[in-house]
Short mmCIF file of C-alpha atoms in Angstrom, two decimals:
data_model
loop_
_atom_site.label_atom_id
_atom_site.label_comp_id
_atom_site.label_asym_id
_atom_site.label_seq_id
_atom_site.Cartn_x
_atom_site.Cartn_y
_atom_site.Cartn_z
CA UNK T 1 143.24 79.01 124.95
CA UNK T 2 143.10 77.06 121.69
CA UNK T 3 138.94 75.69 122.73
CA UNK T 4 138.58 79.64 123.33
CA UNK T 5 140.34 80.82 120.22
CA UNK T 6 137.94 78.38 118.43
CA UNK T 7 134.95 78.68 120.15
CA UNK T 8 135.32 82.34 119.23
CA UNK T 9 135.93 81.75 115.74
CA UNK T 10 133.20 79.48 115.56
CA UNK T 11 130.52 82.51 116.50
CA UNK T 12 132.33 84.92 114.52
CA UNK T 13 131.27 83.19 111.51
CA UNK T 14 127.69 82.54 112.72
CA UNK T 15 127.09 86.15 113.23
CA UNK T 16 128.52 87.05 110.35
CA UNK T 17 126.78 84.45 108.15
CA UNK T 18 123.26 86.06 110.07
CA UNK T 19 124.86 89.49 108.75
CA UNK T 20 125.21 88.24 105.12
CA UNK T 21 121.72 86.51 105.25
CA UNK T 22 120.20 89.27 106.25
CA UNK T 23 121.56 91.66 103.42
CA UNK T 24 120.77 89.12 101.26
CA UNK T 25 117.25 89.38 102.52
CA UNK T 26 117.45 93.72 102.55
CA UNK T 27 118.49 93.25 99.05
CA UNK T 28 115.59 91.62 97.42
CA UNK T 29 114.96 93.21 94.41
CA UNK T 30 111.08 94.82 94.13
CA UNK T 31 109.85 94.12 91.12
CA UNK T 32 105.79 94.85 89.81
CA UNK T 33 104.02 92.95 86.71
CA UNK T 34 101.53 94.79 85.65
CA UNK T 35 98.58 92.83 84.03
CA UNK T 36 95.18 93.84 82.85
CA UNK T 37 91.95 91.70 82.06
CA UNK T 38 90.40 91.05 78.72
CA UNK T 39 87.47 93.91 78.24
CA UNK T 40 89.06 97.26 79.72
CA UNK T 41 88.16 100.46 78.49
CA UNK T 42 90.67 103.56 77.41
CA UNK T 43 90.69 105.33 80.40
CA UNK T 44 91.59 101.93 82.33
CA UNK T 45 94.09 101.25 79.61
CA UNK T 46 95.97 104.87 80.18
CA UNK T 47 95.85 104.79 83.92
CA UNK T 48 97.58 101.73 83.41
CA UNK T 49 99.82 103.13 80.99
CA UNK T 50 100.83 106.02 83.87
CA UNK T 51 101.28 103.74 86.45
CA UNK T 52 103.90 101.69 84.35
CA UNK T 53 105.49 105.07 83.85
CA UNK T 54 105.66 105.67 87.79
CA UNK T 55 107.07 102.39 88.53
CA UNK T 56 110.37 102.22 86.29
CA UNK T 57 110.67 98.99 87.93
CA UNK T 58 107.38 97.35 86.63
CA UNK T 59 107.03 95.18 83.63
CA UNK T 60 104.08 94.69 81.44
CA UNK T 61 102.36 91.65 80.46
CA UNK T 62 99.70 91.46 77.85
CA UNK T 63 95.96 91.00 78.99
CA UNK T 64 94.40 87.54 80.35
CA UNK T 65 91.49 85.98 81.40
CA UNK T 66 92.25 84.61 84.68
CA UNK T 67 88.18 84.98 85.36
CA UNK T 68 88.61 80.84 86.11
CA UNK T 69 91.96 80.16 87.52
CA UNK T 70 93.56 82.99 89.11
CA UNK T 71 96.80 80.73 89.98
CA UNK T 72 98.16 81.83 86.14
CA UNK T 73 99.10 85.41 87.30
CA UNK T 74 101.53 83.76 90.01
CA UNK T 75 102.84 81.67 87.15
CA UNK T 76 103.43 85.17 85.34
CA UNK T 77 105.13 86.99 87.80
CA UNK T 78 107.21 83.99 88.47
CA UNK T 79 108.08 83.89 84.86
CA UNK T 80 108.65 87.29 84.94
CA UNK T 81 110.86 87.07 87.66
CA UNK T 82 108.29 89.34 89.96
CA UNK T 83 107.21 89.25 93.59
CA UNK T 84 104.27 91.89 92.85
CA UNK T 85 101.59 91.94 91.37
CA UNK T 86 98.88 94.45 89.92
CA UNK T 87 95.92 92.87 87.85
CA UNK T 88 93.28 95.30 86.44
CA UNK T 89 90.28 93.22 86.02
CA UNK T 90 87.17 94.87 84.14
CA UNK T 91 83.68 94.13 84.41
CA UNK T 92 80.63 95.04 82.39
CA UNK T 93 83.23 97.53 80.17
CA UNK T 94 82.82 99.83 83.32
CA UNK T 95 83.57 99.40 86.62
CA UNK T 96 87.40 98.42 87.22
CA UNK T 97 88.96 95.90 90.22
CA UNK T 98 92.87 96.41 91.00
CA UNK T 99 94.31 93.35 92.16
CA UNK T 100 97.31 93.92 94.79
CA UNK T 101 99.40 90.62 95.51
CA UNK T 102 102.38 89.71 96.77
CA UNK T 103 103.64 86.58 94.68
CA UNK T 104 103.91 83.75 95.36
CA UNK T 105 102.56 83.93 99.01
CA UNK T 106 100.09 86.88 99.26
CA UNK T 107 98.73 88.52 100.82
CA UNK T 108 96.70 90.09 98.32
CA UNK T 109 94.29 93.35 98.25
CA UNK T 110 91.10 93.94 96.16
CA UNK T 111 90.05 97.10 95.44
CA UNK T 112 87.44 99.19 93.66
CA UNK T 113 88.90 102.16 91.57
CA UNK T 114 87.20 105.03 91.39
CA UNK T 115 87.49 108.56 90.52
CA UNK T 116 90.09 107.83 87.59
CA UNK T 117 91.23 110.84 85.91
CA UNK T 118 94.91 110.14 84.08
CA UNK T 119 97.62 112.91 83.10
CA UNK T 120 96.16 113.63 79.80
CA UNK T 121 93.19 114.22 81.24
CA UNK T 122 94.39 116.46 83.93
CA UNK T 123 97.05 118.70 82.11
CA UNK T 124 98.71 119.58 85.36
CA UNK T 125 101.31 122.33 85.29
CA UNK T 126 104.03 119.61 86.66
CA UNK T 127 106.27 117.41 85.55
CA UNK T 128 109.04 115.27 86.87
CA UNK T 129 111.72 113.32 85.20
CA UNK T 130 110.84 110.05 84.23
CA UNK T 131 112.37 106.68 85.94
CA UNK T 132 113.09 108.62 88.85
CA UNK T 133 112.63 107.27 92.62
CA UNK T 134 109.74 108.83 94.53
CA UNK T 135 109.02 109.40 98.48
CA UNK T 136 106.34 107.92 100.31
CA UNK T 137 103.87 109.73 102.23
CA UNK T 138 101.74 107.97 104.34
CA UNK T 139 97.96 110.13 106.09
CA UNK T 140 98.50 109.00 110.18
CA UNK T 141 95.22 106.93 109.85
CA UNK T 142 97.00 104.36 108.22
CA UNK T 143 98.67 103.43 111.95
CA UNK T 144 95.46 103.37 113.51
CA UNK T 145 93.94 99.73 112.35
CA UNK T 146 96.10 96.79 112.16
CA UNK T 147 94.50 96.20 108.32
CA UNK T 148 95.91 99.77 107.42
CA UNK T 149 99.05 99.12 108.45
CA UNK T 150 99.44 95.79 106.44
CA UNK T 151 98.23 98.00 103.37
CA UNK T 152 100.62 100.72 104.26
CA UNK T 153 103.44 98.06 104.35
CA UNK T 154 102.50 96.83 100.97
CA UNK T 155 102.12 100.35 99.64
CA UNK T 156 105.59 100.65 100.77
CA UNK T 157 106.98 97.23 99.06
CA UNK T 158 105.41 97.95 95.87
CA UNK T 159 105.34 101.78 94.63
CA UNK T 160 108.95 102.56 96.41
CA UNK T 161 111.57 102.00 93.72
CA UNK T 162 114.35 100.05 94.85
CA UNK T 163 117.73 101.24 94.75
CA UNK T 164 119.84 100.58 91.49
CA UNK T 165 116.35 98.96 89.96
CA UNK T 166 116.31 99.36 85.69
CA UNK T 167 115.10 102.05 84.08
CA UNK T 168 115.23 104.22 87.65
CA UNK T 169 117.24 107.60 88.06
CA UNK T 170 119.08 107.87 91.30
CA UNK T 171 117.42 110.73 92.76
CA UNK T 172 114.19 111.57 94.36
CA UNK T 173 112.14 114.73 92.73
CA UNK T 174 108.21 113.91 92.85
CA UNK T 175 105.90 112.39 96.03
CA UNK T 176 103.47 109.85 96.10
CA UNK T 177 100.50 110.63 98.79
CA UNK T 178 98.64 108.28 100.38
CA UNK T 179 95.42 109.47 102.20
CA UNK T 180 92.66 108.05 104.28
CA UNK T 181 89.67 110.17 103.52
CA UNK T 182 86.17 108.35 103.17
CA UNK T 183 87.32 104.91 104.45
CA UNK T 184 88.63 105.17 101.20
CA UNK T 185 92.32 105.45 99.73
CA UNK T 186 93.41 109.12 97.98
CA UNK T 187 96.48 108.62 95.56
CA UNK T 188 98.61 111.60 94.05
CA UNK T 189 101.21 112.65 92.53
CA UNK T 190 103.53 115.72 93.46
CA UNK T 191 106.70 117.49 91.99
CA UNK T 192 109.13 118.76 94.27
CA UNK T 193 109.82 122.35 93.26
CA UNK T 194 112.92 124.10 94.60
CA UNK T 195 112.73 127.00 91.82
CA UNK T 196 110.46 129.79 91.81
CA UNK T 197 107.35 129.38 89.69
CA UNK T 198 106.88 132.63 88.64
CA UNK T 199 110.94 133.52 87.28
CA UNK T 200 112.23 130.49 86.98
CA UNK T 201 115.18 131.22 88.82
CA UNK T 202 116.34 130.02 92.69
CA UNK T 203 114.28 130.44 95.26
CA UNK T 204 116.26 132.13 98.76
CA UNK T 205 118.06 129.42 101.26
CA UNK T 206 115.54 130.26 103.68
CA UNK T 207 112.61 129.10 101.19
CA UNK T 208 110.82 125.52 101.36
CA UNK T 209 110.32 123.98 98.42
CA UNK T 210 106.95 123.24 96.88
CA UNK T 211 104.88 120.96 95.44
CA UNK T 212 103.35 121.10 92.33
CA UNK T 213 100.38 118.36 91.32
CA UNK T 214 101.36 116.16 88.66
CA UNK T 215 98.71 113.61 88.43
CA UNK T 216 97.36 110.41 87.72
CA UNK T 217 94.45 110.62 90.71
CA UNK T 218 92.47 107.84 91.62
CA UNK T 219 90.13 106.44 94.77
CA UNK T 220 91.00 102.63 95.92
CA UNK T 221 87.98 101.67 97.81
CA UNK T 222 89.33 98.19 99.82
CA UNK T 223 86.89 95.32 99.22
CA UNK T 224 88.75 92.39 100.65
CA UNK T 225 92.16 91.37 101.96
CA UNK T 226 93.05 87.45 101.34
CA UNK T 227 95.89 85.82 103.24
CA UNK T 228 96.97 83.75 100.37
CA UNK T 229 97.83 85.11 96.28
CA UNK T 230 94.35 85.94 94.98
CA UNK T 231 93.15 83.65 97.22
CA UNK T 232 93.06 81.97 100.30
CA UNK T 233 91.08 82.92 103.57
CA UNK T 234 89.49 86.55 104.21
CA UNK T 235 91.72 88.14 106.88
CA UNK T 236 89.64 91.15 106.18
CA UNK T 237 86.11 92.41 104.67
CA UNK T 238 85.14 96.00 104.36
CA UNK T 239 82.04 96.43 105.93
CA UNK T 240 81.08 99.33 104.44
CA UNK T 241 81.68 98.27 100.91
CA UNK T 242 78.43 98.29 98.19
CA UNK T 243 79.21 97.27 94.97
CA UNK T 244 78.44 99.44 91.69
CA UNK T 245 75.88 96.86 90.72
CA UNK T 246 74.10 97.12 93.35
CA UNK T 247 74.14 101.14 93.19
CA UNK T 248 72.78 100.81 89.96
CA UNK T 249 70.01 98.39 90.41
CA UNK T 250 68.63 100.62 93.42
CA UNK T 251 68.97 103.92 90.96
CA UNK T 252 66.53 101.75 88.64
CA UNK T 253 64.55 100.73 91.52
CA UNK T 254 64.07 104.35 92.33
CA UNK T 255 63.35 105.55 89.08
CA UNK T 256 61.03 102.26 88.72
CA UNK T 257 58.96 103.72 91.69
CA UNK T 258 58.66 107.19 90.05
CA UNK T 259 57.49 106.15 86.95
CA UNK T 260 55.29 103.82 88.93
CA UNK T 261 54.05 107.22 91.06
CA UNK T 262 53.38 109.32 87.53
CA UNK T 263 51.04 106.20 86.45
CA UNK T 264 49.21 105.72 89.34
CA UNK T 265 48.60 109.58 89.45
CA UNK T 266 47.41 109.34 85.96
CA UNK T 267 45.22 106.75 86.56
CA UNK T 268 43.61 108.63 89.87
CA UNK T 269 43.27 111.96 87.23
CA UNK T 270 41.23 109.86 84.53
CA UNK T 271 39.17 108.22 87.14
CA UNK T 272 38.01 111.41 88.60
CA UNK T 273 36.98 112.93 85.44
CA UNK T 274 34.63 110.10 84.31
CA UNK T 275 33.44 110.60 88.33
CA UNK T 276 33.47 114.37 87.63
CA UNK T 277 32.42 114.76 83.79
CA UNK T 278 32.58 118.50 82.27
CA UNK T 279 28.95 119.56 81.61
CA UNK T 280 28.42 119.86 77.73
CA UNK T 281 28.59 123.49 76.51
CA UNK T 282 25.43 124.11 74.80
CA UNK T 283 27.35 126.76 72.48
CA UNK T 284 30.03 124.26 71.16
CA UNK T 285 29.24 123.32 67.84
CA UNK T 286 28.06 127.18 66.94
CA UNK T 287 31.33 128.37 64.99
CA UNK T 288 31.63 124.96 63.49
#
């Protein structure tokens, strides 16, 4: 009885030190520095400015140049005492890269942002109380490709807002949308209306509520996914990916070619009419 009595003991404590490990592990605090490169414009600098307003649980670091060694953004977020990170890197004052890591192990996510318009641009109709926790709402495609569903987890890891994190309101009143559309990722922004728009007042129990745009949009076009932290081997390459400088040298290419076209057609004209001359007009020099 006494080997039993111990013997039971004995895995009592094992499963309940698995039980405390893994709330330990649940408990892991989410926490997002947000860093930006050394030559971004306004509009990068404001989107920037509403994501840290999303994510009460980010924290802002000023810009580097991590063009070299990309290992001093893990240092950051380890100083910082983060396990994500976003890095806005600009090129050419222009086109703008979003970094997506998880520190210090990765993976990490590059993307191409496009089709940035921020909340003063917008001046949507809702609004939502700031430092409050959003919900998640994922397009079905993301379950359909094993790369999806490693950006849907990190979606979830980074823009949910832990529970009891600073600066966060413990309540959920606005959706964030994720959407596969283009090979390409849709982000929004929704308030969760339960009052009606028009009065003001409560809407009927038997009404849904509705959502009301709030804004930032923006397109994240995936370029690569890395198994490392900004770095490492490519566990994934969008095939389908063209970068803006390449867009742009084949829109001078093609306007090369037409100016090329107009010349050569000018050149054909003027070489017809020296084959072709105008006979003279015996009457020209009459009024003179």
């Amino acid at each position: 009885m006494a080997t039993l009595y111990k013997t039971a003991k004995t895995e009592y404590k094992d499963v309940e030190d698995l039980i405390e490990e893994k709330d330990k592990r649940s408990n892991i605090k989410q926490r997002v520095l947000m860093v930006a490169s050394r030559g971004v414009t306004f509009r990068h600098r404001h989107l920037m400015n509403d994501l840290e307003a999303l994510l009460p649980h980010s924290k802002k670091e000023s810009k580097v140049e991590a063009k070299q060694d990309m290992d001093v953004l893990n240092e950051l977020a380890e100083i910082h005492n983060c396990n994500n990170v976003f890095y806005f890197e600009a090129r050419k004052h222009t086109d703008l890269y979003l970094w997506m890591s998880r520190a210090p192990s990765g993976p990490s996510f590059k993307f191409h942002v496009q089709n940035i318009h921020t909340m003063d641009e917008l001046k949507m109709t809702g609004n939502c109380l700031k430092g409050s926790r959003p919900i998640l709402s994922f397009d079905s495609n993301f379950d359909s490709q094993p790369h999806l569903q490693l950006l849907k987890e990190v979606f979830t890891q980074t823009f949910a807002v832990p529970k009891g994190a600073r600066k966060s309101k413990p309540f959920f009143d606005h959706v964030y949308t994720f959407s596969i559309v283009d090979n390409r990722v849709w982000f929004r922004n929704f308030q969760v209306v339960e009052k009606d728009p028009e009065t003001g007042g409560d809407m009927g129990k038997d009404a849904k509520p509705t959502l009301v745009e709030i804004g930032p949009r923006f397109v994240l076009n995936l370029i690569r996914i890395f198994e490392g932290s900004f770095g490492g081997p490519t566990l994934y390459e969008n095939p389908r990916y063209i970068s803006p400088t390449a867009v742009r040298s084949a829109v001078r290419n093609q306007k090369a070619t037409k100016y090329d076209a107009h010349l050569a057609a000018k050149q054909e004209r003027e070489a017809r009419l020296k084959e072709n001359p105008l006979p003279v007009d015996p009457l020209k020099d009459v009024f003179n």
